[in-house]
Amino acid sequence: KQEVTQIPAALSVPEGENLVLNCSFTDSAIYNLQWFRQDPGKGLTSLLLIQSSQREQTSGRLNASLDKSSGRSTLYIAASQPGDSATYLCAVRGATSGTYKYIFGTGTRLKVLA
Amino acid sequence: SQTIHQWPATLVQPVGSPLSLECTVEGTSNPNLYWYRQAAGRGLQLLFYSVGIGQISSEVPQNLSASRPQDRQFILSSKKLLLSDSGFYLCAWAAGGTDTQYFGPGTRLTVL
């Protein structure tokens, strides 16, 4: 059974810092992995999607990497801003789990201090 | 452009009462539709997903059910709510054949 873990659960950093959020999964047989952002009391917004054949994806100040064999992904945020404060979730789609089903981690709650 | 709506935004219901949450998508056809629940301190849990009208897959045995009466309408129901049904319910859609999911604003359900 796939399990997704995100460490740390919460993180507080000063504005301008580069930071790394971690995601690990127990079953390396994945189809792809997504990173999402969730603002308090809101729905999720997809940030990056990495296919199992890819090593990384970039969007603006965000870079996500995937090491499928070791069951890990990282989300790198460059030059953090207060507007980046949110909960970040990763989710994996298993290669054999069926149609478009994702297992989510519990998220990392990020606070960027001005 | 595509938009996804959920209502109501918040709901407070007594134990044993029925439930109906609605989700509609505009600007796309034949989307994959999903219902998730996010309970306090827990991750997002997939409840149901649908790849077409009348096609519902259930992921978690429980007192909830889902229906898709129209292509872009997804309904989550219960005949009798339990305290453990409290949580934040999110609907999402994805274009058929793709994986990027787009989430609605969510419904905060409190069962007392």
PDB file of N, CA and C in Angstrom, chain A residues 21-23 25 28-36 46-59 62-69 71-76 89-95 102, chain B residues 98-101:
ATOM      1  N   LEU A  21      11.342  21.536   0.254  1.00  0.00           N
ATOM      2  CA  LEU A  21      10.309  20.719   0.888  1.00  0.00           C
ATOM      3  C   LEU A  21      10.475  19.279   0.397  1.00  0.00           C
ATOM      4  N   ASN A  22      10.286  18.346   1.299  1.00  0.00           N
ATOM      5  CA  ASN A  22      10.541  16.949   0.982  1.00  0.00           C
ATOM      6  C   ASN A  22       9.277  16.101   0.939  1.00  0.00           C
ATOM      7  N   CYS A  23       9.292  15.134   0.053  1.00  0.00           N
ATOM      8  CA  CYS A  23       8.190  14.202  -0.088  1.00  0.00           C
ATOM      9  C   CYS A  23       8.798  12.820  -0.328  1.00  0.00           C
ATOM     10  N   PHE A  25       7.836   8.497  -0.743  1.00  0.00           N
ATOM     11  CA  PHE A  25       6.770   7.531  -0.991  1.00  0.00           C
ATOM     12  C   PHE A  25       7.344   6.122  -0.918  1.00  0.00           C
ATOM     13  N   SER A  28       7.871   2.632  -5.251  1.00  0.00           N
ATOM     14  CA  SER A  28       8.507   3.392  -6.327  1.00  0.00           C
ATOM     15  C   SER A  28       7.833   3.192  -7.688  1.00  0.00           C
ATOM     16  N   ALA A  29       6.870   2.286  -7.746  1.00  0.00           N
ATOM     17  CA  ALA A  29       6.152   2.056  -9.011  1.00  0.00           C
ATOM     18  C   ALA A  29       5.070   3.118  -9.192  1.00  0.00           C
ATOM     19  N   ILE A  30       5.507   4.315  -9.549  1.00  0.00           N
ATOM     20  CA  ILE A  30       4.560   5.410  -9.721  1.00  0.00           C
ATOM     21  C   ILE A  30       4.481   5.811 -11.174  1.00  0.00           C
ATOM     22  N   TYR A  31       3.353   6.403 -11.529  1.00  0.00           N
ATOM     23  CA  TYR A  31       3.143   6.896 -12.888  1.00  0.00           C
ATOM     24  C   TYR A  31       3.605   8.349 -12.990  1.00  0.00           C
ATOM     25  N   ASN A  32       3.252   9.141 -12.000  1.00  0.00           N
ATOM     26  CA  ASN A  32       3.733  10.512 -11.902  1.00  0.00           C
ATOM     27  C   ASN A  32       3.542  11.049 -10.490  1.00  0.00           C
ATOM     28  N   LEU A  33       4.021  12.244 -10.275  1.00  0.00           N
ATOM     29  CA  LEU A  33       3.925  12.896  -8.966  1.00  0.00           C
ATOM     30  C   LEU A  33       3.566  14.356  -9.193  1.00  0.00           C
ATOM     31  N   GLN A  34       2.666  14.865  -8.340  1.00  0.00           N
ATOM     32  CA  GLN A  34       2.278  16.278  -8.445  1.00  0.00           C
ATOM     33  C   GLN A  34       2.552  16.991  -7.139  1.00  0.00           C
ATOM     34  N   TRP A  35       2.890  18.264  -7.262  1.00  0.00           N
ATOM     35  CA  TRP A  35       2.966  19.168  -6.115  1.00  0.00           C
ATOM     36  C   TRP A  35       1.817  20.165  -6.219  1.00  0.00           C
ATOM     37  N   PHE A  36       1.158  20.367  -5.071  1.00  0.00           N
ATOM     38  CA  PHE A  36       0.032  21.286  -4.989  1.00  0.00           C
ATOM     39  C   PHE A  36       0.292  22.327  -3.908  1.00  0.00           C
ATOM     40  N   SER A  46      -2.645  23.056  -8.561  1.00  0.00           N
ATOM     41  CA  SER A  46      -1.532  22.251  -9.047  1.00  0.00           C
ATOM     42  C   SER A  46      -0.363  23.153  -9.420  1.00  0.00           C
ATOM     43  N   LEU A  47       0.833  22.823  -8.916  1.00  0.00           N
ATOM     44  CA  LEU A  47       2.028  23.619  -9.198  1.00  0.00           C
ATOM     45  C   LEU A  47       2.887  22.965 -10.280  1.00  0.00           C
ATOM     46  N   LEU A  48       3.200  21.707 -10.073  1.00  0.00           N
ATOM     47  CA  LEU A  48       4.092  21.000 -10.992  1.00  0.00           C
ATOM     48  C   LEU A  48       3.695  19.536 -11.044  1.00  0.00           C
ATOM     49  N   LEU A  49       3.837  18.952 -12.221  1.00  0.00           N
ATOM     50  CA  LEU A  49       3.594  17.528 -12.408  1.00  0.00           C
ATOM     51  C   LEU A  49       4.838  16.925 -13.037  1.00  0.00           C
ATOM     52  N   ILE A  50       5.360  15.874 -12.431  1.00  0.00           N
ATOM     53  CA  ILE A  50       6.547  15.206 -12.956  1.00  0.00           C
ATOM     54  C   ILE A  50       6.161  13.780 -13.355  1.00  0.00           C
ATOM     55  N   GLN A  51       6.389  13.447 -14.598  1.00  0.00           N
ATOM     56  CA  GLN A  51       6.147  12.078 -15.043  1.00  0.00           C
ATOM     57  C   GLN A  51       7.259  11.182 -14.502  1.00  0.00           C
ATOM     58  N   SER A  52       6.977   9.900 -14.418  1.00  0.00           N
ATOM     59  CA  SER A  52       7.945   8.966 -13.823  1.00  0.00           C
ATOM     60  C   SER A  52       9.247   8.913 -14.612  1.00  0.00           C
ATOM     61  N   SER A  53       9.184   9.268 -15.894  1.00  0.00           N
ATOM     62  CA  SER A  53      10.381   9.237 -16.739  1.00  0.00           C
ATOM     63  C   SER A  53      11.208  10.516 -16.632  1.00  0.00           C
ATOM     64  N   GLN A  54      10.684  11.518 -15.929  1.00  0.00           N
ATOM     65  CA  GLN A  54      11.368  12.804 -15.817  1.00  0.00           C
ATOM     66  C   GLN A  54      12.128  12.899 -14.503  1.00  0.00           C
ATOM     67  N   ARG A  55      13.143  13.773 -14.497  1.00  0.00           N
ATOM     68  CA  ARG A  55      13.921  13.999 -13.281  1.00  0.00           C
ATOM     69  C   ARG A  55      13.507  15.272 -12.568  1.00  0.00           C
ATOM     70  N   GLU A  56      13.051  16.269 -13.360  1.00  0.00           N
ATOM     71  CA  GLU A  56      12.637  17.511 -12.731  1.00  0.00           C
ATOM     72  C   GLU A  56      11.729  18.322 -13.633  1.00  0.00           C
ATOM     73  N   GLN A  57      11.033  19.263 -12.986  1.00  0.00           N
ATOM     74  CA  GLN A  57      10.185  20.208 -13.688  1.00  0.00           C
ATOM     75  C   GLN A  57      10.369  21.567 -13.027  1.00  0.00           C
ATOM     76  N   THR A  58      10.275  22.612 -13.853  1.00  0.00           N
ATOM     77  CA  THR A  58      10.478  23.962 -13.332  1.00  0.00           C
ATOM     78  C   THR A  58       9.328  24.852 -13.760  1.00  0.00           C
ATOM     79  N   SER A  59       8.940  25.738 -12.825  1.00  0.00           N
ATOM     80  CA  SER A  59       7.954  26.763 -13.144  1.00  0.00           C
ATOM     81  C   SER A  59       8.295  27.987 -12.317  1.00  0.00           C
ATOM     82  N   LEU A  62       9.930  27.877  -8.812  1.00  0.00           N
ATOM     83  CA  LEU A  62       9.726  26.529  -8.289  1.00  0.00           C
ATOM     84  C   LEU A  62      10.440  25.504  -9.155  1.00  0.00           C
ATOM     85  N   ASN A  63      11.069  24.551  -8.479  1.00  0.00           N
ATOM     86  CA  ASN A  63      11.704  23.443  -9.173  1.00  0.00           C
ATOM     87  C   ASN A  63      11.404  22.175  -8.400  1.00  0.00           C
ATOM     88  N   ALA A  64      10.846  21.192  -9.064  1.00  0.00           N
ATOM     89  CA  ALA A  64      10.560  19.915  -8.411  1.00  0.00           C
ATOM     90  C   ALA A  64      11.429  18.838  -9.039  1.00  0.00           C
ATOM     91  N   SER A  65      12.012  18.022  -8.198  1.00  0.00           N
ATOM     92  CA  SER A  65      12.821  16.906  -8.674  1.00  0.00           C
ATOM     93  C   SER A  65      12.204  15.593  -8.242  1.00  0.00           C
ATOM     94  N   LEU A  66      12.537  14.557  -8.972  1.00  0.00           N
ATOM     95  CA  LEU A  66      12.002  13.229  -8.665  1.00  0.00           C
ATOM     96  C   LEU A  66      13.103  12.196  -8.763  1.00  0.00           C
ATOM     97  N   ASP A  67      13.272  11.418  -7.700  1.00  0.00           N
ATOM     98  CA  ASP A  67      14.168  10.266  -7.701  1.00  0.00           C
ATOM     99  C   ASP A  67      13.283   9.062  -7.406  1.00  0.00           C
ATOM    100  N   LYS A  68      12.796   8.453  -8.468  1.00  0.00           N
ATOM    101  CA  LYS A  68      11.803   7.397  -8.306  1.00  0.00           C
ATOM    102  C   LYS A  68      12.374   6.195  -7.573  1.00  0.00           C
ATOM    103  N   SER A  69      13.611   5.846  -7.892  1.00  0.00           N
ATOM    104  CA  SER A  69      14.194   4.638  -7.313  1.00  0.00           C
ATOM    105  C   SER A  69      14.334   4.722  -5.802  1.00  0.00           C
ATOM    106  N   GLY A  71      12.379   6.760  -4.014  1.00  0.00           N
ATOM    107  CA  GLY A  71      11.080   7.141  -3.476  1.00  0.00           C
ATOM    108  C   GLY A  71      11.051   8.535  -2.890  1.00  0.00           C
ATOM    109  N   ARG A  72      11.682   9.484  -3.582  1.00  0.00           N
ATOM    110  CA  ARG A  72      11.731  10.834  -3.030  1.00  0.00           C
ATOM    111  C   ARG A  72      11.515  11.896  -4.102  1.00  0.00           C
ATOM    112  N   SER A  73      10.920  12.990  -3.665  1.00  0.00           N
ATOM    113  CA  SER A  73      10.777  14.178  -4.485  1.00  0.00           C
ATOM    114  C   SER A  73      11.032  15.388  -3.608  1.00  0.00           C
ATOM    115  N   THR A  74      11.594  16.428  -4.200  1.00  0.00           N
ATOM    116  CA  THR A  74      11.786  17.674  -3.474  1.00  0.00           C
ATOM    117  C   THR A  74      11.189  18.818  -4.274  1.00  0.00           C
ATOM    118  N   LEU A  75      10.665  19.786  -3.557  1.00  0.00           N
ATOM    119  CA  LEU A  75      10.193  21.027  -4.149  1.00  0.00           C
ATOM    120  C   LEU A  75      11.096  22.137  -3.648  1.00  0.00           C
ATOM    121  N   TYR A  76      11.775  22.763  -4.575  1.00  0.00           N
ATOM    122  CA  TYR A  76      12.710  23.838  -4.262  1.00  0.00           C
ATOM    123  C   TYR A  76      12.030  25.163  -4.583  1.00  0.00           C
ATOM    124  N   LEU A  89       1.408  20.287  -0.739  1.00  0.00           N
ATOM    125  CA  LEU A  89       1.139  18.853  -0.704  1.00  0.00           C
ATOM    126  C   LEU A  89       1.718  18.176  -1.936  1.00  0.00           C
ATOM    127  N   CYS A  90       2.222  16.993  -1.734  1.00  0.00           N
ATOM    128  CA  CYS A  90       2.623  16.179  -2.875  1.00  0.00           C
ATOM    129  C   CYS A  90       1.664  15.005  -2.985  1.00  0.00           C
ATOM    130  N   ALA A  91       1.522  14.499  -4.179  1.00  0.00           N
ATOM    131  CA  ALA A  91       0.609  13.380  -4.423  1.00  0.00           C
ATOM    132  C   ALA A  91       1.201  12.490  -5.503  1.00  0.00           C
ATOM    133  N   VAL A  92       1.077  11.190  -5.326  1.00  0.00           N
ATOM    134  CA  VAL A  92       1.613  10.258  -6.314  1.00  0.00           C
ATOM    135  C   VAL A  92       0.490   9.435  -6.912  1.00  0.00           C
ATOM    136  N   ARG A  93       0.638   9.166  -8.177  1.00  0.00           N
ATOM    137  CA  ARG A  93      -0.276   8.274  -8.872  1.00  0.00           C
ATOM    138  C   ARG A  93       0.469   6.970  -9.105  1.00  0.00           C
ATOM    139  N   GLY A  94      -0.073   5.891  -8.595  1.00  0.00           N
ATOM    140  CA  GLY A  94       0.577   4.604  -8.745  1.00  0.00           C
ATOM    141  C   GLY A  94       0.497   4.094 -10.171  1.00  0.00           C
ATOM    142  N   ALA A  95       1.491   3.345 -10.565  1.00  0.00           N
ATOM    143  CA  ALA A  95       1.521   2.812 -11.926  1.00  0.00           C
ATOM    144  C   ALA A  95       0.472   1.732 -12.128  1.00  0.00           C
ATOM    145  N   TYR A 102      -4.805   9.386  -6.990  1.00  0.00           N
ATOM    146  CA  TYR A 102      -3.640   9.931  -6.325  1.00  0.00           C
ATOM    147  C   TYR A 102      -3.682   9.676  -4.827  1.00  0.00           C
TER     148      TYR A 102
ATOM    149  N   THR B  98      -5.609  13.175 -19.058  1.00  0.00           N
ATOM    150  CA  THR B  98      -4.567  13.994 -18.435  1.00  0.00           C
ATOM    151  C   THR B  98      -4.612  13.819 -16.927  1.00  0.00           C
ATOM    152  N   ASP B  99      -3.574  14.292 -16.253  1.00  0.00           N
ATOM    153  CA  ASP B  99      -3.457  14.089 -14.813  1.00  0.00           C
ATOM    154  C   ASP B  99      -3.587  15.352 -13.982  1.00  0.00           C
ATOM    155  N   THR B 100      -3.431  16.501 -14.589  1.00  0.00           N
ATOM    156  CA  THR B 100      -3.506  17.724 -13.789  1.00  0.00           C
ATOM    157  C   THR B 100      -4.927  17.915 -13.305  1.00  0.00           C
ATOM    158  N   GLN B 101      -5.076  17.964 -11.979  1.00  0.00           N
ATOM    159  CA  GLN B 101      -6.401  18.105 -11.382  1.00  0.00           C
ATOM    160  C   GLN B 101      -6.633  19.556 -10.968  1.00  0.00           C
TER     161      GLN B 101
END
